[in-house]
Coordinates of C-alpha atoms in Angstrom, one line a residue:
M13 CA 50.0 -3.7 -9.7
K14 CA 46.3 -4.1 -8.9
F15 CA 44.9 -3.7 -5.4
S16 CA 41.7 -5.1 -4.0
I17 CA 38.9 -2.9 -2.8
K18 CA 39.7 -3.7 0.8
A19 CA 43.4 -2.8 0.3
K20 CA 42.4 0.5 -1.4
L21 CA 40.0 1.4 1.4
S22 CA 42.6 0.5 4.1
L23 CA 45.4 2.4 2.3
G24 CA 43.3 5.4 1.7
V25 CA 41.9 5.6 5.2
G26 CA 45.3 4.8 6.7
L27 CA 47.2 7.5 4.8
Q28 CA 44.5 10.0 5.6
F29 CA 44.8 9.1 9.3
F30 CA 48.6 9.4 9.1
F31 CA 48.3 13.0 7.6
I32 CA 45.9 13.9 10.3
V33 CA 48.3 12.7 13.0
V34 CA 51.3 14.5 11.4
S35 CA 49.3 17.7 11.1
V36 CA 48.3 17.5 14.8
L37 CA 51.8 16.8 15.9
A38 CA 53.3 19.6 13.8
G39 CA 50.8 22.0 15.2
L40 CA 51.5 21.0 18.8
I41 CA 55.3 21.2 18.3
S42 CA 55.1 24.7 16.6
V43 CA 52.8 26.0 19.3
N44 CA 55.2 24.7 22.0
F45 CA 58.2 26.4 20.4
L46 CA 56.3 29.7 20.2
T47 CA 55.1 29.4 23.8
T48 CA 58.7 28.7 24.9
D49 CA 60.1 31.8 23.1
T50 CA 57.4 34.0 24.4
R51 CA 57.9 32.7 27.9
N52 CA 61.6 33.5 27.7
I53 CA 60.9 37.1 26.7
L54 CA 58.5 37.6 29.5
R55 CA 60.5 35.8 32.1
A56 CA 64.0 37.3 31.6
N57 CA 64.1 40.6 29.6
Y58 CA 60.8 42.0 30.6
D59 CA 61.7 41.6 34.3
S60 CA 65.0 43.3 33.9
L61 CA 63.3 46.3 32.3
E62 CA 60.9 46.5 35.2
Y63 CA 63.7 46.4 37.7
C64 CA 65.7 49.1 35.9
R65 CA 62.5 51.3 35.8
N66 CA 61.9 50.9 39.5
M67 CA 65.5 51.7 40.3
G68 CA 65.4 54.8 38.1
I69 CA 62.3 56.1 39.9
A70 CA 63.8 55.4 43.4
L71 CA 67.0 57.2 42.4
E72 CA 65.1 60.4 41.7
E73 CA 63.3 60.4 45.1
R74 CA 66.5 59.7 47.2
D75 CA 64.8 59.2 50.5
A76 CA 65.3 56.2 52.9
K77 CA 62.3 54.3 51.5
S78 CA 63.4 54.9 47.9
L79 CA 66.9 53.7 48.6
Q80 CA 65.4 50.5 50.1
T81 CA 63.3 50.0 46.9
F82 CA 66.5 50.6 44.8
S83 CA 68.4 48.0 46.8
E84 CA 65.6 45.4 46.5
N85 CA 65.3 45.8 42.7
L86 CA 69.1 45.7 42.4
Q87 CA 69.2 42.4 44.1
K88 CA 66.4 41.0 41.8
Q89 CA 68.4 42.2 38.8
Q90 CA 71.5 40.5 40.1
R91 CA 69.5 37.2 40.1
N92 CA 68.1 37.9 36.6
I93 CA 71.3 38.1 34.5
T94 CA 70.4 36.6 31.0
E95 CA 72.3 38.6 28.4
P96 CA 76.1 38.9 27.7
S97 CA 77.8 41.9 29.4
E98 CA 74.6 42.3 31.5
K99 CA 76.5 41.0 34.5
A100 CA 79.4 43.5 34.2
H101 CA 77.0 46.3 34.0
T102 CA 75.1 45.0 37.0
D103 CA 78.3 44.6 39.1
T104 CA 79.3 48.1 38.2
L105 CA 75.8 49.3 39.1
T106 CA 76.2 47.6 42.5
A107 CA 79.5 49.3 43.1
D108 CA 78.2 52.7 42.1
F109 CA 75.1 52.2 44.3
A110 CA 77.4 51.5 47.3
V111 CA 79.3 54.8 46.6
F112 CA 75.9 56.5 46.2
Q113 CA 74.9 55.4 49.6
S114 CA 78.0 57.0 51.0
F115 CA 77.7 60.2 48.9
P116 CA 74.1 60.6 48.1
D117 CA 74.6 64.2 46.9
S118 CA 77.3 63.2 44.3
V119 CA 75.9 64.2 40.9
E120 CA 78.6 62.3 39.1
V121 CA 77.7 59.0 40.8
Q122 CA 74.0 59.6 40.0
Q123 CA 74.8 60.1 36.3
R124 CA 76.9 56.9 36.2
I125 CA 74.0 55.0 37.8
R126 CA 71.5 56.4 35.3
Q127 CA 73.8 55.6 32.4
L128 CA 74.3 52.0 33.7
L129 CA 70.5 51.7 34.1
N130 CA 70.0 52.9 30.5
E131 CA 72.7 50.5 29.2
I132 CA 71.1 47.5 31.0
T133 CA 67.7 48.6 29.7
G134 CA 69.1 48.9 26.2
L135 CA 70.7 45.4 26.4
N136 CA 67.3 43.9 27.4
L137 CA 65.4 45.8 24.7
K138 CA 67.8 44.5 22.1
A139 CA 67.4 41.0 23.5
I140 CA 63.6 41.3 23.3
Q141 CA 63.8 42.4 19.7
K142 CA 66.1 39.5 18.9
K143 CA 64.0 36.9 20.6
S144 CA 60.9 38.4 18.9
E145 CA 62.5 37.9 15.6
I146 CA 63.4 34.3 16.6
A147 CA 59.7 33.8 17.6
Q148 CA 58.5 35.2 14.3
Q149 CA 60.9 32.9 12.4
T150 CA 59.6 30.0 14.5
G151 CA 56.0 31.0 13.6
K152 CA 56.9 31.2 9.9
T153 CA 58.6 27.8 10.1
A154 CA 55.5 26.4 11.9
N155 CA 53.2 27.9 9.2
I156 CA 55.3 26.4 6.4
I157 CA 55.3 23.0 8.1
M158 CA 51.6 23.0 8.9
G159 CA 50.8 24.4 5.5
T160 CA 52.8 21.7 3.8
V161 CA 51.3 19.0 5.8
G162 CA 47.8 20.5 5.4
T163 CA 48.3 20.8 1.6
L164 CA 49.4 17.2 1.3
S165 CA 46.5 16.1 3.4
F166 CA 44.0 18.1 1.3
V167 CA 45.5 16.9 -2.0
F168 CA 45.4 13.3 -0.8
A169 CA 41.8 13.7 0.5
L170 CA 40.8 15.2 -2.8
I171 CA 42.4 12.3 -4.6
L172 CA 40.4 9.9 -2.4
L173 CA 37.2 11.9 -2.9
V174 CA 37.6 11.8 -6.7
N175 CA 38.9 8.3 -7.2
L176 CA 37.6 6.1 -4.3
P177 CA 33.8 6.6 -4.9
H178 CA 34.4 6.2 -8.6
S179 CA 36.4 3.0 -8.2
V180 CA 33.7 1.6 -5.9
G181 CA 30.5 3.2 -7.3
E182 CA 31.1 2.7 -11.0
P183 CA 31.4 -1.1 -10.8
I184 CA 28.3 -1.2 -8.6
K185 CA 26.5 0.9 -11.2
R186 CA 27.7 -1.4 -14.0
F187 CA 26.6 -4.5 -12.0
T188 CA 23.1 -2.9 -11.4
E189 CA 22.7 -2.3 -15.1
S190 CA 23.9 -5.8 -15.9
I191 CA 21.4 -7.3 -13.4
Q192 CA 18.6 -5.3 -15.1
Q193 CA 19.7 -6.6 -18.5
I194 CA 19.5 -10.2 -17.2
A195 CA 16.1 -9.5 -15.6
N196 CA 15.0 -8.3 -19.1
K197 CA 16.2 -11.7 -20.5
N198 CA 19.2 -10.2 -22.3
Y199 CA 21.4 -13.2 -21.4
A200 CA 24.1 -12.2 -23.9
W201 CA 25.1 -9.3 -21.7
R202 CA 28.6 -9.5 -20.1
V203 CA 30.6 -7.6 -17.5
D204 CA 34.3 -6.6 -17.9
E205 CA 36.4 -9.1 -15.9
N206 CA 39.8 -7.3 -16.2
R207 CA 40.0 -6.1 -12.6
G208 CA 42.2 -7.4 -9.8
D209 CA 39.8 -6.7 -7.0
E210 CA 36.6 -8.3 -5.6
F211 CA 34.6 -6.8 -8.5
G212 CA 36.7 -8.8 -10.9
E213 CA 35.8 -12.0 -9.1
M214 CA 32.1 -11.0 -9.1
A215 CA 32.3 -10.2 -12.8
K216 CA 33.6 -13.7 -13.5
S217 CA 30.8 -15.3 -11.5
F218 CA 28.2 -13.0 -13.1
N219 CA 29.4 -13.8 -16.6
A220 CA 29.4 -17.6 -15.8
M221 CA 25.7 -17.2 -14.6
A222 CA 24.7 -15.2 -17.7
A223 CA 26.4 -17.9 -20.0
K224 CA 24.4 -20.6 -18.2
L225 CA 21.2 -18.7 -18.6
E226 CA 21.9 -18.0 -22.2
E227 CA 22.6 -21.7 -22.8
Y228 CA 19.4 -22.6 -21.0
E229 CA 17.3 -20.0 -22.9
S230 CA 18.6 -21.1 -26.3
G231 CA 18.2 -24.8 -25.4
N232 CA 14.5 -24.2 -24.4
L233 CA 13.6 -21.7 -27.2
A234 CA 12.5 -24.4 -29.6
K235 CA 10.5 -26.2 -26.9
M236 CA 8.9 -22.9 -25.9
L237 CA 8.0 -22.2 -29.6
F238 CA 6.5 -25.7 -29.9
E239 CA 4.4 -25.2 -26.7
K240 CA 3.3 -21.8 -28.0
R241 CA 2.1 -23.3 -31.3
R242 CA 0.4 -26.1 -29.4
I243 CA -1.5 -23.6 -27.1
E244 CA -2.5 -21.6 -30.2
A245 CA -3.8 -24.7 -31.8
L246 CA -5.8 -25.7 -28.8
I247 CA -7.3 -22.2 -28.5
N248 CA -8.2 -22.3 -32.2
Q249 CA -9.9 -25.6 -31.8
M250 CA -12.2 -24.3 -29.0
H251 CA -15.8 -23.7 -30.1
N252 CA -16.2 -20.8 -27.7
P253 CA -14.7 -17.4 -28.8
V254 CA -11.5 -16.6 -26.8
I255 CA -9.6 -13.3 -26.9
G256 CA -6.4 -12.5 -25.0
F257 CA -5.1 -9.0 -23.9
N258 CA -1.9 -7.9 -22.3
A259 CA -1.8 -5.5 -19.4
E260 CA -2.1 -2.5 -21.8
Q261 CA -5.2 -4.0 -23.4
V262 CA -3.3 -4.8 -26.6
I263 CA -4.9 -7.9 -28.3
L264 CA -2.4 -10.8 -28.1
F265 CA -4.5 -13.7 -29.6
A266 CA -8.0 -14.5 -30.8
N267 CA -9.2 -17.9 -32.0
N268 CA -11.2 -18.5 -35.2
A269 CA -14.5 -18.5 -33.4
A270 CA -13.8 -15.0 -32.0
L271 CA -12.6 -13.7 -35.4
K272 CA -15.8 -15.1 -36.9
I273 CA -18.3 -13.3 -34.6
L274 CA -16.2 -10.1 -34.7
N275 CA -16.2 -10.3 -38.5
L276 CA -12.5 -9.5 -38.6
N277 CA -9.3 -11.2 -39.7
S278 CA -6.2 -11.7 -37.5
T279 CA -4.3 -8.9 -39.3
Q280 CA -7.0 -6.4 -38.3
L281 CA -7.1 -7.6 -34.7
L282 CA -3.8 -9.0 -33.4
G283 CA -1.2 -6.6 -32.0
R284 CA -3.5 -3.6 -31.9
P285 CA -5.0 -1.8 -28.9
A286 CA -8.5 -3.0 -28.1
N287 CA -9.8 0.6 -27.8
E288 CA -8.5 1.4 -31.3
V289 CA -10.2 -1.6 -32.9
A290 CA -13.4 -1.0 -30.9
V291 CA -13.9 2.4 -32.5
N292 CA -15.1 0.6 -35.7
N293 CA -16.5 -2.5 -34.1
D294 CA -19.6 -2.2 -31.8
L295 CA -19.4 -5.8 -30.6
L296 CA -15.8 -5.5 -29.4
R297 CA -16.6 -2.2 -27.8
N298 CA -19.2 -4.0 -25.6
L299 CA -17.0 -7.0 -25.0
I300 CA -14.0 -5.0 -23.6
V301 CA -16.2 -3.5 -20.9
G302 CA -14.9 -4.9 -17.6
L303 CA -11.2 -5.4 -18.7
H304 CA -8.7 -4.9 -16.0
P305 CA -8.6 -1.1 -15.3
A306 CA -5.6 1.1 -14.7
E307 CA -6.4 1.2 -11.0
L308 CA -5.3 -2.3 -9.9
N309 CA -7.4 -2.1 -6.8
A310 CA -10.7 -1.3 -8.5
E311 CA -13.5 -3.9 -8.1
I312 CA -15.1 -5.0 -11.4
P313 CA -17.4 -7.9 -12.2
T314 CA -15.8 -10.8 -14.0
T315 CA -19.0 -11.9 -15.8
A316 CA -21.7 -10.0 -17.7
A317 CA -24.9 -9.3 -15.8
A318 CA -27.0 -10.6 -18.6
P319 CA -26.3 -12.8 -21.7
L320 CA -25.2 -11.0 -24.8
K321 CA -27.2 -11.3 -28.0
I322 CA -24.8 -11.9 -30.9
F323 CA -25.6 -12.9 -34.5
A324 CA -23.7 -16.1 -35.0
D325 CA -24.2 -19.4 -36.9
N326 CA -26.8 -17.6 -39.1
K327 CA -29.1 -16.8 -36.2
E328 CA -29.4 -14.7 -33.1
S329 CA -27.4 -16.4 -30.4
Y330 CA -26.8 -15.9 -26.7
F331 CA -23.4 -15.8 -25.1
E332 CA -22.2 -15.4 -21.5
K333 CA -19.1 -13.3 -21.1
E334 CA -16.4 -14.2 -18.6
I335 CA -13.2 -12.2 -18.1
V336 CA -10.3 -13.9 -16.4
H337 CA -7.7 -11.5 -14.9
V338 CA -4.3 -13.2 -15.2
T339 CA -1.6 -12.5 -12.5
V340 CA 1.8 -14.0 -11.9
A341 CA 4.1 -14.0 -8.9
S342 CA 6.3 -10.8 -8.9
T343 CA 10.0 -11.5 -9.4
E344 CA 10.8 -8.9 -6.7
G345 CA 8.8 -11.0 -4.2
K346 CA 6.2 -8.2 -3.7
G347 CA 2.9 -10.1 -4.2
E348 CA 1.4 -10.7 -7.7
T349 CA 1.7 -8.7 -10.9
F350 CA -1.1 -8.3 -13.4
I351 CA -0.1 -9.4 -16.9
G352 CA -3.4 -9.4 -18.9
D353 CA -6.9 -10.6 -19.4
V354 CA -8.5 -13.5 -21.2
L355 CA -12.1 -12.9 -22.5
I356 CA -14.2 -16.1 -23.0
L357 CA -17.6 -16.2 -24.6
Q358 CA -19.7 -19.3 -23.8
N359 CA -22.5 -20.0 -26.3
I360 CA -25.6 -20.7 -24.2
T361 CA -28.1 -20.4 -27.1
Q362 CA -29.2 -24.0 -26.7
F363 CA -29.8 -23.6 -23.0
K364 CA -31.6 -20.3 -23.6
E365 CA -33.9 -22.0 -26.1
Q366 CA -34.5 -24.9 -23.7
D367 CA -35.2 -22.5 -20.9
A368 CA -37.7 -20.6 -23.1
A369 CA -39.4 -23.8 -24.0
K370 CA -39.5 -24.8 -20.3
T371 CA -41.0 -21.4 -19.4
H372 CA -43.6 -21.7 -22.2
F373 CA -44.4 -25.2 -21.1
I374 CA -44.8 -24.3 -17.4
A375 CA -47.0 -21.3 -18.3
T376 CA -49.2 -23.5 -20.6
V377 CA -49.5 -26.3 -18.2
S378 CA -50.2 -24.0 -15.2
H379 CA -52.8 -22.2 -17.1
E380 CA -54.4 -25.5 -18.2
F381 CA -54.3 -26.8 -14.6
K382 CA -56.3 -23.8 -13.3
T383 CA -59.5 -24.8 -15.1
P384 CA -59.8 -28.4 -13.7
I385 CA -58.7 -27.2 -10.3
S386 CA -61.4 -24.6 -10.3
A387 CA -63.9 -27.2 -11.4
I388 CA -62.8 -29.5 -8.6
Q389 CA -63.3 -26.7 -6.1
M390 CA -66.8 -25.9 -7.5
S391 CA -67.7 -29.6 -7.2
L392 CA -66.5 -29.7 -3.6
Q393 CA -68.7 -26.7 -2.8
L394 CA -71.7 -28.5 -4.4
L395 CA -71.0 -31.7 -2.4
K396 CA -70.9 -29.7 0.8
N397 CA -74.4 -28.3 0.0
E398 CA -76.9 -30.3 2.1
K399 CA -79.6 -29.8 -0.5
I400 CA -77.8 -32.4 -2.6
G401 CA -77.5 -34.7 0.2
T402 CA -76.2 -35.3 3.7
L403 CA -72.6 -36.5 4.1
N404 CA -71.4 -38.8 6.9
P405 CA -68.3 -37.9 8.9
E406 CA -66.0 -40.0 6.9
Q407 CA -67.2 -38.4 3.6
T408 CA -66.9 -34.9 5.2
S409 CA -63.3 -35.7 6.3
L410 CA -62.5 -36.9 2.8
L411 CA -63.9 -33.8 1.2
A412 CA -61.8 -31.6 3.6
S413 CA -58.7 -33.5 2.5
I414 CA -59.6 -33.0 -1.2
Q415 CA -60.3 -29.3 -0.5
N416 CA -56.8 -28.9 1.0
D417 CA -55.1 -30.7 -1.8
A418 CA -57.0 -28.6 -4.4
E419 CA -56.0 -25.4 -2.6
R420 CA -52.4 -26.6 -2.5
L421 CA -52.5 -27.4 -6.2
L422 CA -54.0 -24.0 -6.9
K423 CA -51.3 -22.3 -4.9
I424 CA -48.5 -24.2 -6.7
T425 CA -50.1 -23.4 -10.0
G426 CA -50.2 -19.7 -9.1
T427 CA -46.5 -19.8 -8.1
L428 CA -45.6 -21.5 -11.4
L429 CA -47.5 -18.8 -13.3
D430 CA -45.6 -16.1 -11.4
L431 CA -42.3 -18.0 -12.1
S432 CA -43.1 -18.1 -15.9
Q433 CA -43.8 -14.4 -15.8
V434 CA -40.5 -13.7 -14.1
E435 CA -38.5 -15.9 -16.4
S436 CA -40.1 -14.3 -19.5
G437 CA -38.8 -11.0 -18.3
H438 CA -42.3 -9.4 -18.6
I439 CA -43.2 -8.6 -15.0
S440 CA -46.3 -6.4 -15.0
L441 CA -45.9 -3.7 -12.3
N442 CA -48.3 -1.1 -11.1
V443 CA -46.1 1.1 -9.0
L444 CA -48.0 3.7 -7.0
P445 CA -47.7 5.5 -3.6
V446 CA -49.3 3.2 -1.0
P447 CA -49.3 3.2 2.8
I448 CA -46.9 0.6 4.1
K449 CA -49.4 -0.3 6.9
E450 CA -52.0 -1.3 4.3
I451 CA -49.5 -3.8 2.7
V452 CA -48.5 -5.1 6.1
D453 CA -52.1 -5.5 7.3
Y454 CA -52.9 -7.5 4.2
A455 CA -50.0 -9.8 4.7
L456 CA -50.9 -10.3 8.4
G457 CA -54.5 -11.1 7.5
A458 CA -53.4 -13.6 4.9
T459 CA -51.3 -15.5 7.4
R460 CA -53.5 -15.1 10.5
V461 CA -55.0 -18.5 10.4
Q462 CA -51.6 -20.1 9.9
A463 CA -50.2 -18.3 12.9
E464 CA -53.2 -19.2 15.1
Q465 CA -52.8 -22.9 14.3
K466 CA -49.3 -22.9 15.8
G467 CA -50.0 -20.3 18.6
I468 CA -47.6 -17.8 17.0
R469 CA -47.8 -14.3 18.3
M470 CA -47.1 -11.4 15.9
E471 CA -45.2 -8.3 17.3
I472 CA -45.3 -5.4 14.9
T473 CA -43.3 -2.2 15.3
Y474 CA -43.7 0.8 12.9
A475 CA -41.2 3.5 12.6
D476 CA -44.0 5.6 11.0
P477 CA -47.4 4.0 10.5
Q478 CA -48.3 6.8 8.1
A479 CA -45.3 6.2 5.8
T480 CA -46.0 5.6 2.1
V481 CA -43.9 3.7 -0.4
L482 CA -43.6 3.6 -4.1
A483 CA -44.4 0.0 -4.9
D484 CA -46.7 -2.5 -6.6
S485 CA -49.0 -3.1 -3.6
E486 CA -50.2 -6.6 -4.8
K487 CA -46.7 -8.0 -5.5
T488 CA -45.1 -6.4 -2.4
A489 CA -47.9 -7.8 -0.3
W490 CA -47.4 -11.2 -1.9
V491 CA -43.7 -11.0 -0.9
L492 CA -44.4 -10.0 2.7
T493 CA -47.0 -12.7 2.9
N494 CA -44.4 -15.2 1.7
L495 CA -41.8 -14.0 4.3
I496 CA -44.3 -14.0 7.2
S497 CA -45.6 -17.5 6.1
N498 CA -42.0 -18.8 6.1
A499 CA -41.2 -17.2 9.5
I500 CA -44.3 -18.9 11.0
R501 CA -43.5 -22.2 9.3
Y502 CA -40.0 -22.3 10.7
S503 CA -40.8 -21.0 14.2
Y504 CA -41.5 -23.2 17.2
E505 CA -45.1 -23.4 18.5
H506 CA -46.2 -20.6 20.8
S507 CA -43.2 -18.4 19.9
T508 CA -43.1 -14.8 18.5
V509 CA -42.5 -13.4 15.0
F510 CA -41.2 -9.8 15.0
L511 CA -42.1 -7.5 12.1
T512 CA -40.6 -4.0 12.1
T513 CA -40.4 -1.1 9.7
Q514 CA -37.6 1.5 9.7
L515 CA -35.8 4.0 7.3
H516 CA -32.5 2.6 6.0
N517 CA -30.3 4.5 3.4
G518 CA -33.2 6.5 2.1
R519 CA -35.5 3.5 1.7
L520 CA -38.1 1.9 3.9
R521 CA -37.0 -1.5 5.3
V522 CA -39.6 -4.1 6.4
S523 CA -37.9 -6.9 8.5
V524 CA -39.4 -10.2 9.5
R525 CA -37.6 -12.1 12.2
D526 CA -38.4 -15.5 13.6
T527 CA -36.9 -17.4 16.6
G528 CA -36.7 -20.7 14.9
Q529 CA -33.7 -22.9 14.2
G530 CA -32.1 -20.5 11.7
I531 CA -30.1 -21.4 8.5
A532 CA -26.7 -23.0 8.5
P533 CA -23.9 -20.7 7.1
Q534 CA -23.2 -22.9 4.1
Y535 CA -26.8 -22.5 2.8
Q536 CA -27.3 -18.8 3.4
S537 CA -26.0 -17.7 0.0
K538 CA -28.4 -20.1 -1.8
V539 CA -31.8 -19.3 -0.2
F540 CA -32.8 -17.0 -3.1
E541 CA -31.9 -19.5 -5.7
R542 CA -34.8 -21.2 -7.6
Y543 CA -35.9 -24.7 -6.3
F544 CA -33.5 -24.5 -3.4
R545 CA -34.7 -25.9 -0.1
V546 CA -32.6 -26.1 3.0
P547 CA -31.7 -29.8 3.6
G548 CA -33.2 -31.4 6.6
M549 CA -36.2 -29.0 6.9
R550 CA -39.4 -31.0 7.0
T551 CA -41.6 -28.3 5.5
E552 CA -43.8 -27.9 2.5
G553 CA -42.8 -25.7 -0.4
T554 CA -41.5 -25.7 -3.9
G555 CA -38.3 -23.7 -3.3
L556 CA -39.6 -20.9 -5.6
G557 CA -41.1 -18.4 -3.1
L558 CA -37.9 -16.5 -2.2
A559 CA -36.6 -16.6 -5.8
I560 CA -39.9 -15.0 -7.1
S561 CA -39.9 -12.5 -4.2
K562 CA -36.4 -11.4 -5.1
E563 CA -37.5 -10.9 -8.8
F564 CA -40.6 -8.9 -7.7
I565 CA -38.7 -6.6 -5.3
E566 CA -35.7 -5.9 -7.6
A567 CA -38.1 -5.2 -10.6
Q568 CA -39.5 -2.3 -8.4
G569 CA -36.0 -1.0 -7.8
G570 CA -35.9 -2.4 -4.3
K571 CA -33.6 -4.8 -2.4
I572 CA -34.1 -8.0 -0.5
G573 CA -31.8 -9.9 1.9
M574 CA -31.4 -12.0 4.9
E575 CA -29.4 -12.5 8.1
S576 CA -29.3 -15.7 10.1
D577 CA -27.7 -16.8 13.3
F578 CA -27.8 -20.6 13.2
G579 CA -29.7 -21.9 16.2
S580 CA -31.3 -18.5 17.0
G581 CA -33.5 -17.8 14.1
S582 CA -33.5 -15.8 10.8
L583 CA -34.2 -12.3 9.7
F584 CA -35.5 -11.5 6.2
W585 CA -35.8 -7.9 5.0
V586 CA -37.2 -6.0 2.1
E587 CA -36.4 -2.4 1.1
V588 CA -38.6 -0.3 -1.1
L589 CA -38.5 3.3 -2.2
V590 CA -40.2 5.9 0.0
G591 CA -43.3 7.4 -1.6

């Protein structure tokens, strides 16, 4: 007969409770019997011994007080008759005491009284011994009963301790193992159903679920294989190299373009750890830099800082590397689990060539523009000379306008030349220790006229006017001039532009803050991009000044950045090394 888990627990706990109650009752009854026997000994026999002893002492003294004591103890003994023949001896003692009171000097009467006292004492001593034996027997019986009940309770508790946890814990352990097998997609796993308890019902439900999952898995296996082949075909058709890695950086797949640039076949690459293959392949060693590290919380870039030069298509080509970290939702519901990386190389050779052609074109055109612009400026100077002839006011105004346009063209041409120098990657630097005040003074002088035209006041604060920095003074001054010019351009008339210098993280920071409109948050991350201009700003400019400033400062090992509170103005800062 099979019992349910609930029935087993109820039966086991109930029987254990029954044995505990029986043990307590047996103990209480045995203690009660022992207490009763002991009380009988003390109440009856011990009192008789005490009375006989007192009477014996009084008999020896034989004065009036002693006889009174004898009489009182005799009366107590008469009321404490508990043993057979004790009453006859007590009655005889009473009669002899009466004779003794009449003949107190009678030796014979005294001897009879002493003998009677000894006999009564002997009767009670024997009774005490007998009752003591009865109490001992009661104690033994109680020990046997309590020992038997205790032994049965211990044996039953031991049986429960051995069998009950096993009968409950073992099925739970098997179910846990079975759930892990299902989680590992071993849908053929089954649990023993031959149980008549709740675990048997659970086993039937579990096996039914596993059978459904196995059926679903087998029914979708062909579809999954087809989808896998289709994805592999799509990846192989991609012109850009693609390589896939699992969480342990083992190479899972690589398309034909990737195999071609690595100069390896699929056997040499697939299924092998990336680090192992990279030992004999320099290109792969560079490509796997940036794969997901062992520390899941580490921050790493997803794209290369600069394009990679790789010999492909029989020429030196340029590729941009992108690493996609793939995560899936955890089955335990604890966030996302990282499962691998996908490395994608985008061929940007065509764009690189076009960019180089554009840079060369800009440099050539800008250089060619400088000669005619210089000639225009020289001609303007000649026209202004009164020796050639006097100009009327209209002609003078026209010459001023031409002069401004020529200067603007010359400025744009200089900016384009700086841009071509930046894009070519050949920025010429002359880094020397130079006082920061000298650079600031130059930039302030270059923008003084612009500030005076709008009534802008400059407020300068030096942390240390004597501080020197390691920088290219010409390019750093150009950057500060550009920042101050922008601050003046975007400030309201008759406002103040603040310029401060301070030490910051071991560098000297120069900050330029205006009190203009500021830059909207959605545009702040783009201000250092080339050709970017904040929409809605009615100001002149090519959108190249900040981009070139960033290149100049970073080429010197410095930093540049900005902060803006829309509606309250902007702050641009430059950090250079302390000299």
